[in-house]
Amino acid sequence: MRTTFHLKTLAVAIAALSVASVSNAAGLDRSGQDVTAFFQDGTYAEAVYTYIDADVSGNDTANNVPNNNTYVKGADTGDIAESYDFFRYGVKTDINDTFSIGILYDEPFGAAAEYKKSNFVAQDGDNRDASITALSGGVIGPGSPIGVNSFDDAQTTVDGLQGILRQGGTLTPQQQGLLTTLTPLVGISQAEFDTAGETTKVEVRSNSITAILGAKFGANKEFQVYGGPVAQRIESEVRLRGLAYGPATGYTSRNSPDTDYGWIAGLSYSKPEIALKAALTYRSEIDHNMNIAETYPLAGVLAGNPAAANRSSNMEITTPKSVNFDFQTGINPTTLATAKVRWVPWSDFSIVPPLYNDVSKRSFGPDGLALVDYDDDQWQVELGVAKRLAPALAVSGTVGWDSGAGDPTTSLGPVEGYYSVGLGAKYDVTKNWAVSAGGKYLWFGDAKGRLPSQKIVADFQDNDGYILGVKLSYQDK
């Protein structure tokens, strides 16, 4: 006779798996956009808190010449990853044996990093002479082969040549070449001086609310289709400092919060007698059109007009679509196996601030450069086993892998995927209320930090991190 084990007997084990699951992934992925709360039986609600602390450190490059892409191992960057936390909430209920409704809240995308030392920090004091000599590879400085011996010499030369152009004059090819060479070096050195002591920092925050309606069908209601609207809010701040960023040092951008809308759709299958559930969920792209305020010192130097260094305009960002596959099945009456697979096409994602892009067109052609983009799509896999030790207690373990979004990658998030192991436990406090806790250890893949110009400016190796989570849940079947 075939052994059966109902989902009810495994409920404690199931919930023990989902506390510190998919987090700190490729690109800007943060929460993994989990929807498993919607698949719980009866009326269900949960509140989940997640804390992430990563150690991401490496070495900058000793080569600060903007047009020389050779990486030369430099100073220690220190830990650039800032700890962060976020919440996830979910509630669902069955209207009848066919229809279910639910609302989910999460914080799907984000970033938090700061360089507090190395050449990703603007140097204290007046180092303009030393900066312009280093940036020029020794062409500017004492005994200069072009007769420009200091920052002041370079600034005076640029001002004079720009003055000729403003008065309608023309430059000789030699003068034009000198202007083209000196202008960005003056801009970089001056920006370094004006932002002395300031650090490179990036912060991205997002919030998402998903409403879901599900309809079951089939002879035993084993299939379910579900879908609904998604509201997403996103904001960000970026600050680039230090000689590592070359022409972009001193750049700052702030995005006003923007809310826009997408949708979710999926199909699930269940077989309660073996505690089997499988669900395939698709989330659409969401287009944001947000206000952005940019400051780019080099833009003012290139234009010969300080006001040109500041611009307020609109920027479009499209957060990526995604596909999640969630699977579970009973192994025996007290043991459950699970699998999660997630795909996100980060290779389609980019952040292209208008002023930053316009300045880059001078050197990189009509399309210019994006501030952030990725080479590869993300694949993420997590496998787990949960065991019910007592009627009210279960423990779980997981192993995971994330492919990352390419190496080299952006210097604002230099991690190439990870491997992970996790442990979790759940205890039923009463018939309806339960508390869960879990943790996960991450081994990050080595990655090189790259500027949009393709220059390698840092190398990050042997990094790790951990995730802690706690969940309070209510269920009435």
XYZ file of C-alpha atoms in Angstrom, residues 1-421:
421
model
C 0.000 0.000 0.000
C 1.352 3.442 -0.909
C 2.274 5.685 2.024
C 0.693 9.127 2.092
C 1.576 12.073 4.302
C -0.728 15.034 4.377
C 0.440 18.608 4.156
C -1.037 19.343 7.561
C 1.463 17.085 9.334
C 4.347 18.882 7.610
C 3.174 22.449 8.135
C 5.750 23.136 10.843
C 8.593 21.897 8.641
C 7.491 23.928 5.619
C 7.519 27.249 7.446
C 10.995 26.654 8.886
C 12.556 27.048 5.433
C 11.514 30.517 4.384
C 12.980 32.912 6.949
C 16.425 33.834 5.598
C 15.964 32.569 2.068
C 16.793 34.324 -1.189
C 18.639 37.579 -0.376
C 21.701 39.626 -1.391
C 21.754 38.314 -4.937
C 23.031 39.532 -8.307
C 22.560 43.055 -9.620
C 20.262 45.008 -7.308
C 18.233 41.934 -6.312
C 17.435 41.964 -2.606
C 14.308 40.098 -1.479
C 13.954 37.493 -4.233
C 10.304 38.638 -4.612
C 8.991 35.624 -2.722
C 5.278 34.815 -3.177
C 5.031 31.540 -1.205
C 2.850 33.170 1.462
C 0.043 33.125 -1.095
C 0.213 29.321 -1.364
C -0.418 28.663 2.339
C -3.684 26.973 3.280
C -6.647 28.861 4.728
C -6.149 32.327 6.177
C -2.487 33.153 6.570
C -0.419 36.201 7.542
C 3.291 36.732 8.085
C 5.758 39.460 8.991
C 9.423 38.794 8.178
C 12.460 40.842 9.199
C 15.818 40.254 7.460
C 19.232 41.644 8.394
C 22.227 41.344 6.047
C 25.857 42.030 6.908
C 28.460 41.468 4.190
C 32.232 41.950 4.170
C 33.314 43.090 0.698
C 36.882 44.366 0.449
C 39.703 44.392 -2.058
C 42.372 46.601 -3.606
C 42.032 49.689 -5.755
C 44.253 50.370 -8.759
C 47.491 52.305 -8.518
C 46.973 53.407 -12.126
C 44.901 56.598 -12.108
C 45.553 57.669 -15.708
C 41.998 57.907 -17.191
C 42.858 56.618 -20.671
C 45.063 53.755 -19.446
C 42.997 50.676 -18.563
C 45.814 48.558 -17.129
C 45.045 47.336 -13.595
C 47.890 47.781 -11.097
C 47.230 46.468 -7.587
C 46.922 49.378 -5.199
C 45.711 50.152 -1.684
C 43.251 48.255 0.494
C 39.687 49.501 0.010
C 38.440 48.324 3.403
C 34.940 46.889 3.771
C 32.674 48.762 1.351
C 29.418 46.848 2.024
C 27.084 48.539 4.460
C 24.809 46.355 6.560
C 21.132 46.748 5.772
C 17.762 45.308 6.718
C 14.307 45.070 5.231
C 10.815 43.753 5.923
C 8.422 41.490 4.090
C 4.719 41.138 4.864
C 2.037 38.906 3.434
C -1.616 38.080 4.030
C -3.976 35.799 2.106
C -7.320 34.120 2.590
C -9.578 31.705 0.720
C -12.856 33.233 -0.391
C -14.188 29.735 -1.074
C -12.755 26.450 -2.363
C -12.044 28.077 -5.754
C -10.915 31.662 -5.184
C -8.163 33.108 -2.992
C -6.912 36.662 -2.529
C -3.709 38.035 -1.043
C -1.562 41.146 -0.589
C 2.229 40.981 -0.347
C 4.745 43.677 0.571
C 8.496 43.456 0.048
C 11.579 45.529 -0.764
C 12.731 43.863 -3.992
C 15.723 45.920 -5.127
C 18.423 47.809 -3.298
C 22.074 48.602 -2.726
C 24.136 50.000 0.129
C 27.879 50.542 -0.313
C 30.469 53.096 0.748
C 34.213 53.365 0.107
C 35.772 54.963 3.192
C 39.415 54.835 2.107
C 41.663 54.216 -0.938
C 41.481 56.246 -4.154
C 37.681 55.983 -4.107
C 37.814 58.811 -1.529
C 38.665 62.416 -2.418
C 42.015 63.282 -0.859
C 42.133 65.789 1.983
C 43.941 69.069 1.423
C 45.125 70.755 -1.739
C 46.640 67.985 -3.859
C 45.842 69.474 -7.238
C 49.453 69.553 -8.444
C 50.070 65.938 -7.411
C 46.697 64.849 -8.816
C 47.160 66.389 -12.250
C 50.689 64.963 -12.499
C 49.439 61.453 -11.638
C 46.442 61.724 -13.973
C 48.616 62.828 -16.879
C 51.132 60.056 -16.363
C 53.839 62.631 -15.680
C 53.186 64.770 -18.771
C 52.212 67.658 -16.483
C 54.592 68.620 -13.686
C 58.130 69.872 -13.155
C 60.035 69.543 -16.408
C 56.824 68.922 -18.403
C 57.470 68.067 -22.084
C 54.508 70.290 -23.031
C 55.557 73.180 -20.803
C 52.709 72.801 -18.280
C 54.410 72.482 -14.897
C 51.510 72.652 -12.414
C 47.743 72.681 -11.944
C 47.707 76.487 -12.107
C 49.568 76.369 -15.442
C 47.013 73.913 -16.804
C 44.071 75.960 -15.516
C 45.473 79.166 -17.027
C 46.050 77.439 -20.375
C 42.513 76.022 -20.464
C 40.941 79.362 -19.506
C 42.902 81.127 -22.221
C 42.038 78.671 -24.967
C 38.349 78.587 -23.977
C 38.368 82.392 -23.981
C 39.556 82.404 -27.597
C 36.647 80.134 -28.551
C 34.085 82.227 -26.637
C 35.207 85.308 -28.560
C 34.621 83.524 -31.858
C 38.259 82.737 -32.552
C 39.684 79.471 -33.819
C 42.402 77.262 -32.428
C 45.311 75.719 -34.236
C 45.375 71.903 -34.284
C 48.120 72.039 -31.652
C 46.043 74.325 -29.408
C 42.941 72.181 -29.864
C 44.902 69.075 -28.914
C 46.240 70.819 -25.830
C 42.730 71.927 -24.804
C 41.366 68.423 -25.319
C 44.154 66.948 -23.204
C 44.181 69.470 -20.366
C 40.481 70.171 -19.817
C 39.471 66.825 -18.262
C 42.653 66.746 -16.145
C 41.886 70.197 -14.762
C 38.276 69.161 -14.119
C 39.257 65.981 -12.280
C 41.901 67.689 -10.123
C 39.597 70.578 -9.212
C 36.702 68.238 -8.382
C 39.020 66.213 -6.163
C 39.963 69.421 -4.320
C 36.373 70.677 -4.034
C 35.127 67.391 -2.523
C 38.166 66.762 -0.273
C 37.565 63.995 2.245
C 34.214 62.897 0.780
C 33.570 59.190 0.191
C 32.055 57.222 -2.660
C 28.598 56.037 -1.648
C 25.552 54.435 -3.257
C 22.122 53.759 -1.780
C 19.106 52.327 -3.586
C 15.781 51.641 -1.872
C 12.577 50.140 -3.221
C 9.140 49.098 -1.964
C 6.575 46.892 -3.654
C 2.953 45.935 -3.005
C 1.460 43.022 -4.923
C -2.242 42.155 -4.996
C -3.046 38.597 -6.085
C -6.260 36.835 -7.059
C -6.096 33.063 -7.550
C -8.589 30.631 -9.063
C -8.329 26.847 -8.588
C -9.513 24.345 -11.173
C -9.237 20.682 -12.048
C -11.015 17.581 -10.799
C -9.545 17.996 -7.307
C -8.770 21.728 -7.507
C -5.139 20.759 -7.938
C -4.337 23.592 -10.375
C -4.427 27.300 -9.688
C -3.916 30.336 -11.895
C -3.131 33.608 -10.160
C -2.181 37.151 -10.962
C -2.674 40.799 -10.198
C -1.236 44.324 -10.199
C 2.071 45.402 -8.655
C 2.882 48.890 -7.352
C 6.600 49.627 -7.017
C 8.401 52.641 -5.542
C 12.124 53.289 -6.031
C 14.647 55.978 -5.090
C 18.433 56.273 -5.135
C 21.472 58.397 -4.375
C 24.934 58.020 -5.917
C 28.142 59.837 -4.986
C 31.381 59.175 -6.903
C 34.605 60.441 -5.359
C 38.327 59.926 -5.722
C 40.836 59.593 -8.553
C 39.641 56.045 -9.265
C 36.616 57.518 -11.034
C 38.721 59.744 -13.277
C 36.514 62.241 -15.144
C 33.487 61.259 -13.034
C 34.958 62.191 -9.662
C 32.723 64.665 -7.864
C 29.623 63.324 -9.619
C 26.464 63.205 -7.491
C 22.910 62.237 -8.383
C 19.707 62.057 -6.373
C 16.495 60.522 -7.670
C 13.155 61.614 -6.303
C 10.976 58.662 -5.253
C 8.865 57.374 -8.133
C 5.976 54.900 -8.065
C 4.858 52.946 -11.095
C 2.975 49.756 -11.899
C 3.423 46.288 -13.362
C 1.816 42.888 -12.991
C 2.313 39.328 -11.790
C 0.963 36.038 -13.184
C 1.525 32.389 -12.418
C 0.378 28.776 -12.373
C 0.605 26.318 -9.482
C -0.067 22.622 -8.916
C -0.591 20.739 -5.668
C -0.925 17.113 -4.590
C -1.714 17.155 -0.864
C -1.314 13.424 -0.262
C 2.448 13.720 -0.805
C 2.740 17.370 0.316
C 3.665 18.401 -3.225
C 3.360 21.990 -4.373
C 4.881 23.582 -7.457
C 4.466 27.154 -8.716
C 5.837 29.139 -11.644
C 5.568 32.937 -11.205
C 6.303 35.704 -13.708
C 6.738 39.370 -12.795
C 6.697 42.046 -15.470
C 9.153 44.857 -16.032
C 8.181 48.160 -14.436
C 9.050 51.447 -16.158
C 9.900 54.400 -13.915
C 10.185 58.001 -15.065
C 11.730 59.923 -12.207
C 13.129 63.350 -11.475
C 16.908 63.388 -11.071
C 19.233 66.142 -9.849
C 22.829 65.742 -11.038
C 26.070 67.531 -10.249
C 29.016 66.773 -12.523
C 31.987 69.141 -12.039
C 33.655 68.145 -15.302
C 30.591 69.294 -17.254
C 31.120 72.841 -15.990
C 34.827 72.792 -16.867
C 34.182 71.429 -20.377
C 31.574 74.117 -21.022
C 33.640 76.870 -19.460
C 30.556 77.661 -17.395
C 30.203 76.475 -13.748
C 26.390 76.458 -14.039
C 26.623 73.646 -16.594
C 27.795 71.327 -13.802
C 24.244 71.109 -12.417
C 21.124 69.768 -14.091
C 17.642 68.676 -13.029
C 15.808 66.498 -15.538
C 13.936 63.210 -15.989
C 15.465 59.743 -16.140
C 13.864 56.462 -17.140
C 14.702 53.230 -15.322
C 13.121 49.866 -16.080
C 13.334 47.372 -13.231
C 13.709 43.871 -14.668
C 11.161 41.152 -15.170
C 11.726 37.859 -13.351
C 10.651 34.226 -13.185
C 10.487 32.270 -9.909
C 9.941 28.519 -9.608
C 9.014 27.162 -6.154
C 8.781 23.423 -5.458
C 8.252 21.225 -2.420
C 7.438 17.574 -1.815
C 7.293 15.250 1.156
C 10.001 12.650 1.539
C 8.338 10.881 4.469
C 5.617 11.860 6.973
C 7.967 14.226 8.854
C 10.469 15.366 6.198
C 10.076 17.835 3.360
C 12.342 18.730 0.420
C 12.201 22.081 -1.368
C 13.741 23.823 -4.346
C 13.719 27.447 -5.509
C 14.942 28.698 -8.878
C 15.003 32.360 -9.916
C 15.944 34.026 -13.204
C 16.397 37.780 -13.696
C 17.716 39.287 -16.985
C 20.057 41.872 -15.470
C 21.850 42.141 -18.821
C 18.839 44.192 -20.006
C 19.052 46.624 -17.075
C 20.900 49.947 -17.027
C 20.918 53.294 -15.245
C 21.615 56.170 -17.663
C 21.529 59.612 -15.966
C 21.139 62.328 -18.638
C 23.982 64.689 -17.630
C 26.400 61.816 -16.966
C 25.520 60.309 -20.332
C 25.869 63.604 -22.222
C 29.371 64.215 -20.862
C 30.440 60.661 -21.748
C 29.397 61.168 -25.379
C 32.406 63.438 -25.872
C 34.748 60.459 -25.526
C 32.598 57.372 -26.132
C 30.463 58.144 -29.147
C 26.837 59.081 -29.770
C 25.352 56.608 -27.277
C 27.610 57.589 -24.403
C 27.823 55.435 -21.266
C 25.458 54.106 -18.639
C 26.313 54.745 -14.998
C 25.422 51.131 -14.114
C 24.864 48.086 -16.313
C 25.518 44.333 -16.210
C 26.862 41.742 -18.645
C 24.981 38.594 -17.625
C 21.582 37.373 -16.489
C 21.149 36.056 -12.961
C 20.367 32.446 -12.118
C 19.734 31.496 -8.526
C 19.083 28.047 -7.039
C 18.324 27.080 -3.447
C 17.699 23.519 -2.199
C 16.391 22.692 1.252
C 15.301 19.935 3.612
C 13.058 20.423 6.664
C 12.403 17.943 9.474
C 9.572 17.995 12.009
C 11.168 16.972 15.305
C 8.047 17.353 17.443
C 4.418 18.355 16.860
C 5.327 22.022 17.402
C 9.003 22.135 16.343
C 10.835 21.786 13.040
C 14.334 22.543 11.778
C 15.614 23.085 8.254
C 18.786 23.389 6.213
C 19.479 24.957 2.800
C 22.278 25.216 0.272
C 22.260 27.859 -2.452
C 24.067 29.242 -5.472
C 23.792 32.555 -7.316
C 25.443 33.062 -10.703
C 25.984 36.794 -10.311
C 25.516 39.258 -13.161
C 28.955 39.183 -14.735
C 32.621 39.760 -13.924
C 34.002 42.420 -14.180
C 31.013 44.234 -12.711
C 30.145 47.697 -11.462
C 32.518 49.125 -8.838
C 29.398 50.043 -6.826
C 28.568 46.363 -6.202
C 31.642 44.213 -6.887
C 30.410 40.686 -6.138
C 30.158 37.819 -8.620
C 27.419 35.620 -7.148
C 27.783 33.395 -4.096
C 27.425 29.971 -2.503
C 25.431 29.688 0.718
C 24.397 27.392 3.553
